[in-house]
Short mmCIF file of C-alpha atoms in Angstrom, two decimals:
data_model
loop_
_atom_site.label_atom_id
_atom_site.label_comp_id
_atom_site.label_asym_id
_atom_site.label_seq_id
_atom_site.Cartn_x
_atom_site.Cartn_y
_atom_site.Cartn_z
CA MET A 1 -29.28 3.79 -22.53
CA ASN A 2 -25.89 5.28 -21.61
CA ARG A 3 -23.33 2.60 -20.66
CA ASN A 4 -19.63 2.67 -19.89
CA ALA A 5 -16.91 0.50 -21.46
CA SER A 6 -17.69 -2.41 -19.12
CA GLY A 7 -21.32 -2.43 -20.23
CA THR A 8 -22.66 -1.16 -16.89
CA LYS A 9 -25.51 1.34 -16.91
CA LYS A 10 -24.04 4.82 -16.47
CA MET A 11 -25.46 6.81 -13.55
CA THR A 12 -25.81 10.56 -13.62
CA ASP A 13 -23.44 12.47 -11.34
CA ALA A 14 -26.35 13.24 -9.00
CA GLU A 15 -27.33 9.55 -8.73
CA LEU A 16 -23.74 8.42 -8.26
CA SER A 17 -23.04 11.11 -5.67
CA ARG A 18 -26.08 10.09 -3.64
CA LYS A 19 -25.24 6.36 -3.78
CA LEU A 20 -21.58 6.84 -2.89
CA GLY A 21 -22.55 9.06 0.02
CA GLN A 22 -24.88 6.36 1.36
CA TYR A 23 -22.18 3.67 1.26
CA GLN A 24 -19.56 6.00 2.75
CA ARG A 25 -21.83 6.99 5.65
CA LEU A 26 -22.80 3.36 6.27
CA ALA A 27 -19.16 2.27 6.39
CA SER A 28 -18.29 5.09 8.83
CA ARG A 29 -21.25 4.35 11.09
CA CYS A 30 -20.53 0.63 11.20
CA LEU A 31 -16.93 1.34 12.15
CA ALA A 32 -17.99 3.77 14.90
CA VAL A 33 -20.60 1.38 16.32
CA GLY A 34 -18.11 -1.47 16.12
CA LEU A 35 -15.46 0.46 18.03
CA ILE A 36 -17.98 1.42 20.72
CA GLY A 37 -18.99 -2.24 21.05
CA VAL A 38 -15.38 -3.44 21.32
CA ILE A 39 -14.54 -0.82 23.94
CA GLY A 40 -17.71 -1.68 25.85
CA GLY A 41 -16.78 -5.36 25.81
CA ILE A 42 -13.28 -4.65 27.13
CA VAL A 43 -14.66 -2.44 29.91
CA SER A 44 -17.24 -5.12 30.83
CA PHE A 45 -14.53 -7.77 31.07
CA PHE A 46 -12.73 -5.82 33.79
CA ALA A 47 -15.63 -4.02 35.45
CA VAL A 48 -18.35 -6.69 35.77
CA ARG A 49 -17.84 -9.12 38.65
CA ASP A 50 -20.60 -11.61 37.94
CA PRO A 51 -18.98 -14.28 35.68
CA ALA A 52 -22.14 -15.18 33.76
CA LEU A 53 -23.09 -11.56 33.09
CA ARG A 54 -19.51 -10.75 32.13
CA VAL A 55 -19.44 -13.53 29.54
CA ILE A 56 -22.75 -12.37 28.05
CA LEU A 57 -21.71 -8.71 27.88
CA VAL A 58 -18.30 -9.49 26.39
CA ALA A 59 -19.86 -11.79 23.80
CA VAL A 60 -22.58 -9.32 22.83
CA LEU A 61 -20.54 -6.11 22.95
CA PHE A 62 -17.04 -7.17 21.94
CA PHE A 63 -17.83 -9.77 19.30
CA GLY A 64 -20.92 -7.90 18.15
CA GLY A 65 -18.78 -4.82 17.67
CA LEU A 66 -16.19 -6.78 15.69
CA CYS A 67 -18.86 -8.25 13.44
CA CYS A 68 -20.39 -4.83 12.85
CA ALA A 69 -17.05 -3.24 11.96
CA ILE A 70 -15.67 -6.11 9.90
CA PHE A 71 -18.67 -7.59 8.15
CA LEU A 72 -21.19 -4.75 7.86
CA GLY A 73 -18.60 -1.98 7.50
CA GLY A 74 -16.39 -4.12 5.29
CA GLY A 75 -19.34 -5.01 3.10
CA ALA A 76 -20.21 -1.34 2.65
CA ARG A 77 -16.60 -0.53 1.72
CA LYS A 78 -16.52 -3.34 -0.85
CA LYS A 79 -19.75 -2.09 -2.43
CA LEU A 80 -18.29 1.41 -2.44
CA LYS A 81 -15.13 0.29 -4.29
CA LEU A 82 -17.14 -1.78 -6.75
CA LEU A 83 -19.46 1.12 -7.53
CA LEU A 84 -16.51 3.48 -8.01
CA GLN A 85 -14.87 1.07 -10.44
CA GLU A 86 -18.11 0.44 -12.33
CA GLN A 87 -19.01 4.11 -12.74
CA LEU A 88 -15.62 5.85 -12.80
CA GLY A 89 -13.42 3.06 -14.17
CA ASP A 90 -13.27 4.66 -17.62
CA PHE A 91 -12.19 7.95 -16.03
CA PHE A 92 -9.53 6.21 -13.92
CA GLN A 93 -8.07 4.38 -16.92
CA SER A 94 -8.09 7.49 -19.10
CA GLU A 95 -6.26 9.55 -16.47
CA LEU A 96 -3.67 6.81 -15.88
CA GLU A 97 -2.88 6.52 -19.57
CA GLN A 98 -2.76 10.28 -19.98
CA VAL A 99 -0.04 10.61 -17.33
CA PHE A 100 1.88 7.33 -17.67
CA GLY A 101 0.89 5.85 -21.01
CA PRO A 102 -0.70 2.46 -21.64
CA MET A 103 -0.37 -0.47 -19.27
CA LEU A 104 2.58 -2.73 -20.09
CA ASP A 105 3.03 -6.46 -19.56
CA ASP A 106 6.48 -6.75 -17.99
CA SER A 107 6.94 -9.81 -15.78
CA GLU A 108 10.26 -8.50 -14.43
CA LEU A 109 8.45 -5.56 -12.83
CA CYS A 110 5.55 -7.63 -11.47
CA ILE A 111 4.33 -6.88 -7.93
CA ASP A 112 2.73 -10.01 -6.49
CA LYS A 113 3.05 -12.28 -3.46
CA ALA A 114 6.02 -14.15 -4.91
CA PHE A 115 7.93 -10.90 -5.42
CA LEU A 116 6.93 -9.50 -2.01
CA GLN A 117 8.27 -12.65 -0.36
CA SER A 118 11.63 -12.01 -2.03
CA LEU A 119 11.70 -8.40 -0.86
CA PRO A 120 13.48 -7.80 2.48
CA LEU A 121 10.28 -6.50 4.08
CA LEU A 122 9.19 -7.76 7.51
CA GLU A 123 10.40 -11.24 6.60
CA GLY A 124 8.61 -13.99 8.52
CA ARG A 125 6.14 -11.53 10.02
CA TRP A 126 3.29 -11.69 7.49
CA GLU A 127 1.24 -14.38 5.75
CA GLU A 128 -1.33 -12.54 3.61
CA CYS A 129 -0.80 -9.78 1.09
CA PHE A 130 -3.20 -7.50 -0.77
CA VAL A 131 -2.01 -5.69 -3.89
CA GLU A 132 -4.21 -2.93 -5.32
CA ASP A 133 -3.98 -0.38 -8.12
CA ASN A 134 -0.96 -2.11 -9.66
CA TYR A 135 0.17 -0.31 -12.81
CA THR A 136 3.18 -0.93 -15.04
CA ALA A 137 4.16 1.62 -17.66
CA VAL A 138 6.96 3.79 -19.03
CA TYR A 139 7.22 7.34 -17.70
CA ARG A 140 9.58 9.68 -19.56
CA GLY A 141 11.38 6.61 -20.86
CA LEU A 142 11.69 5.02 -17.40
CA PRO A 143 10.00 1.61 -17.03
CA PHE A 144 8.33 1.33 -13.63
CA SER A 145 5.56 -0.40 -11.71
CA ALA A 146 3.76 0.78 -8.61
CA ALA A 147 1.10 -0.64 -6.31
CA ASN A 148 -0.58 -0.06 -2.99
CA VAL A 149 0.25 -3.02 -0.73
CA ARG A 150 -1.05 -4.29 2.59
CA LEU A 151 0.62 -7.12 4.52
CA ASP A 152 -1.24 -8.92 7.30
CA HIS A 153 0.04 -11.19 10.05
CA VAL A 154 -2.51 -14.01 10.49
CA TYR A 155 -2.58 -16.01 13.70
CA ARG A 156 -4.84 -18.04 15.98
CA ARG A 157 -5.84 -16.83 19.40
CA GLY A 158 -7.64 -18.65 22.19
CA ALA A 159 -7.41 -21.78 24.31
CA PRO A 160 -8.28 -25.45 23.71
CA ARG A 161 -11.37 -25.38 25.91
CA GLU A 162 -12.85 -22.10 24.73
CA GLY A 163 -11.81 -22.65 21.13
CA TYR A 164 -9.64 -20.66 18.75
CA GLU A 165 -10.35 -17.72 16.49
CA THR A 166 -8.35 -16.56 13.48
CA CYS A 167 -7.08 -13.00 13.82
CA SER A 168 -5.10 -10.71 11.58
CA ASP A 169 -3.06 -7.58 12.19
CA THR A 170 -1.84 -5.24 9.47
CA VAL A 171 1.95 -4.97 9.71
CA PHE A 172 2.56 -2.95 6.53
CA LEU A 173 0.45 -0.49 4.59
CA GLY A 174 2.08 1.56 1.91
CA LEU A 175 3.65 1.83 -1.52
CA VAL A 176 5.82 -0.61 -3.45
CA LEU A 177 7.72 0.92 -6.36
CA ARG A 178 9.96 -0.84 -8.91
CA CYS A 179 12.11 0.87 -11.56
CA ARG A 180 14.65 -0.23 -14.13
CA THR A 181 18.16 1.14 -13.71
CA ARG A 182 20.82 1.82 -16.31
CA ILE A 183 23.49 0.20 -14.13
CA PRO A 184 22.86 -3.42 -13.06
CA ALA A 185 23.79 -4.67 -9.62
CA PRO A 186 26.52 -7.36 -9.97
CA SER A 187 24.79 -9.31 -7.19
CA PRO A 188 21.48 -8.68 -5.38
CA ILE A 189 21.72 -5.86 -2.85
CA ARG A 190 19.19 -6.18 -0.03
CA GLY A 191 18.35 -3.56 2.56
CA SER A 192 16.04 -4.29 5.49
CA ALA A 193 15.01 -2.24 8.50
CA ARG A 194 17.59 -2.96 11.16
CA THR A 195 16.72 -5.01 14.25
CA ASP A 196 18.85 -5.93 17.26
CA ALA A 197 19.03 -9.52 15.99
CA GLU A 198 20.75 -8.59 12.73
CA GLY A 199 24.46 -8.34 12.09
CA SER A 200 26.35 -5.24 11.13
CA GLY A 201 25.85 -5.56 7.36
CA VAL A 202 27.62 -3.49 4.71
CA LYS A 203 28.65 -0.02 5.82
CA THR A 204 27.67 2.69 3.34
CA GLY A 205 29.49 5.55 5.06
CA ASN A 206 26.18 7.27 5.83
CA ALA A 207 25.84 6.87 9.61
CA ALA A 208 22.12 7.72 9.73
CA PHE A 209 21.35 5.24 6.94
CA ASP A 210 23.52 2.50 8.49
CA ARG A 211 21.69 2.88 11.82
CA ARG A 212 18.36 2.28 10.09
CA PHE A 213 19.20 -0.45 7.59
CA CYS A 214 21.10 -3.70 7.41
CA VAL A 215 22.50 -3.95 3.87
CA THR A 216 23.72 -7.27 2.50
CA ALA A 217 25.30 -8.35 -0.80
CA GLU A 218 27.32 -11.30 -2.02
CA GLN A 219 30.29 -8.99 -2.39
CA GLU A 220 30.54 -5.95 -0.13
CA GLN A 221 31.99 -3.82 -2.91
CA ASP A 222 28.84 -4.43 -5.02
CA ALA A 223 26.82 -2.45 -2.47
CA SER A 224 29.52 0.11 -1.76
CA CYS A 225 29.90 1.15 -5.40
CA LEU A 226 26.15 1.55 -6.05
CA LEU A 227 24.85 2.92 -2.72
CA THR A 228 26.69 6.19 -3.17
CA PRO A 229 26.16 9.29 -0.97
CA GLU A 230 24.22 10.90 -3.82
CA PHE A 231 21.93 7.88 -4.18
CA LEU A 232 21.27 7.65 -0.44
CA GLN A 233 20.47 11.37 -0.37
CA LEU A 234 18.02 10.80 -3.23
CA ILE A 235 16.26 8.02 -1.30
CA GLY A 236 16.01 10.28 1.75
CA THR A 237 14.41 13.01 -0.37
CA LEU A 238 12.01 10.44 -1.81
CA GLU A 239 10.93 9.50 1.71
CA ARG A 240 10.28 13.10 2.67
CA ASP A 241 8.35 13.91 -0.51
CA ALA A 242 6.14 10.84 -0.07
CA ALA A 243 5.76 11.57 3.67
CA GLY A 244 6.77 7.96 4.19
CA LYS A 245 9.24 5.62 5.84
CA LEU A 246 11.41 3.26 3.80
CA LEU A 247 11.26 -0.27 5.25
CA GLY A 248 13.08 -2.33 2.66
CA PHE A 249 14.70 -2.31 -0.77
CA LEU A 250 16.15 -4.74 -3.29
CA TRP A 251 18.47 -4.04 -6.20
CA ASP A 252 18.47 -7.17 -8.35
CA GLY A 253 20.05 -6.91 -11.79
CA GLU A 254 18.60 -3.89 -13.58
CA VAL A 255 15.58 -3.50 -11.30
CA PHE A 256 15.54 -1.43 -8.12
CA SER A 257 12.55 -2.05 -5.81
CA LEU A 258 11.51 -0.37 -2.58
CA ALA A 259 8.72 -0.62 -0.02
CA MET A 260 7.67 2.53 1.79
CA GLU A 261 5.19 2.83 4.63
CA THR A 262 3.07 5.88 3.83
CA ASN A 263 -0.46 7.24 3.91
CA TYR A 264 -0.10 8.16 0.25
CA ALA A 265 -2.03 5.83 -2.05
CA PHE A 266 -1.20 5.60 -5.74
CA ALA A 267 -4.03 5.90 -8.29
CA SER A 268 -6.60 6.32 -5.52
CA ILE A 269 -9.05 8.75 -4.02
CA ALA A 270 -7.90 9.94 -0.59
CA SER A 271 -9.91 8.43 2.27
CA HIS A 272 -10.85 11.83 3.72
CA VAL A 273 -12.62 12.98 0.54
CA ASP A 274 -16.41 13.26 0.75
CA LEU A 275 -17.49 11.10 -2.19
CA ARG A 276 -20.72 13.04 -2.57
CA ASN A 277 -18.51 15.71 -4.15
CA LEU A 278 -17.52 13.99 -7.39
CA ASP A 279 -15.40 16.93 -8.54
CA ALA A 280 -13.33 16.60 -5.34
CA ALA A 281 -13.08 12.83 -5.86
CA ARG A 282 -11.82 13.22 -9.42
CA ARG A 283 -9.40 15.94 -8.32
CA SER A 284 -8.07 13.70 -5.53
CA TYR A 285 -7.48 10.87 -8.00
CA ARG A 286 -5.58 13.17 -10.37
CA ASN A 287 -3.50 14.44 -7.44
CA SER A 288 -2.48 10.87 -6.56
CA LEU A 289 -1.21 10.35 -10.11
CA GLN A 290 0.63 13.67 -10.08
CA ALA A 291 2.30 12.72 -6.79
CA MET A 292 3.65 9.52 -8.37
CA ALA A 293 4.85 11.44 -11.41
CA GLU A 294 6.74 13.79 -9.06
CA LEU A 295 8.38 10.83 -7.29
CA LEU A 296 9.51 9.42 -10.64
CA ASP A 297 10.74 12.87 -11.71
CA LEU A 298 12.85 12.89 -8.56
CA LEU A 299 14.43 9.53 -9.41
CA LEU A 300 15.13 10.78 -12.92
CA THR A 301 17.30 13.58 -11.49
CA ASP A 302 19.91 10.85 -10.94
CA THR A 303 21.05 10.85 -14.56
CA VAL A 304 23.50 8.01 -13.97
CA LEU A 305 21.19 5.40 -12.43
CA PHE A 306 17.69 6.38 -13.50
CA ALA A 307 18.19 8.32 -16.72
CA ALA A 308 15.53 7.64 -19.33
CA GLN A 309 16.00 4.33 -21.07
CA ASP A 310 16.57 4.04 -24.80
CA GLN A 311 13.27 3.83 -26.63
#
């Protein structure tokens, strides 16, 4: 019997393609039915005059739609991810190591909840975090870690009489990237998306950047000497190449970290890919790794800050 490294029975490509297609279609249908139910419940709330009938329709349509989208659709997506990892996990690991080398254990580059709470990213506006596809390695001599991150704001909604329900809204979905630098920051340099409530912060001399970010440091000159025009131009290019939006960064010692809102997902298969086509799925995964390699190549063009480390 053919088994993969995890000991799971290996499916043929035809069997895997058929099973993945079933889960993908189920997840899509549950989401569509759920959205129709939610919309129907909202329309019923405003259109139906009879109070009793309105309560029944809202309960059946709105909450039924939510349950369908969250529980049935979410269950199908979880099964889909589990099956992908079981059957293609060896392929994923092989491709990662081929491009970036073996996984490293480097606590200073860790991406977890504790680190995300220290990052100037939507501070005070999220409670739950989900970190996926986290990988730490050395690329062309540059130590780095990357992960796909989702931050959710969790809150209660309702009234004492009717009861409360726990809700969550996604406030950030994107990429978190951490790299070692050759030049350490004398004191932590923090950059957060500017809001009206924030002070002026450190001026970098780049008007467009200063309008978007509030930069703080213990000593203003610490930020001024490191956030050079060339470095800020590099970050802008990084945003464009990743088709993303930088929301926060932290330069602490010899580690520079950033959080970018983007549809790009590292070490993943793009959501639009039909998983019945396994060749397309594998190609999409390879493309996601190549995109990260290109982002790191871009950082390495700054030979002062991100030049390859000594081996």
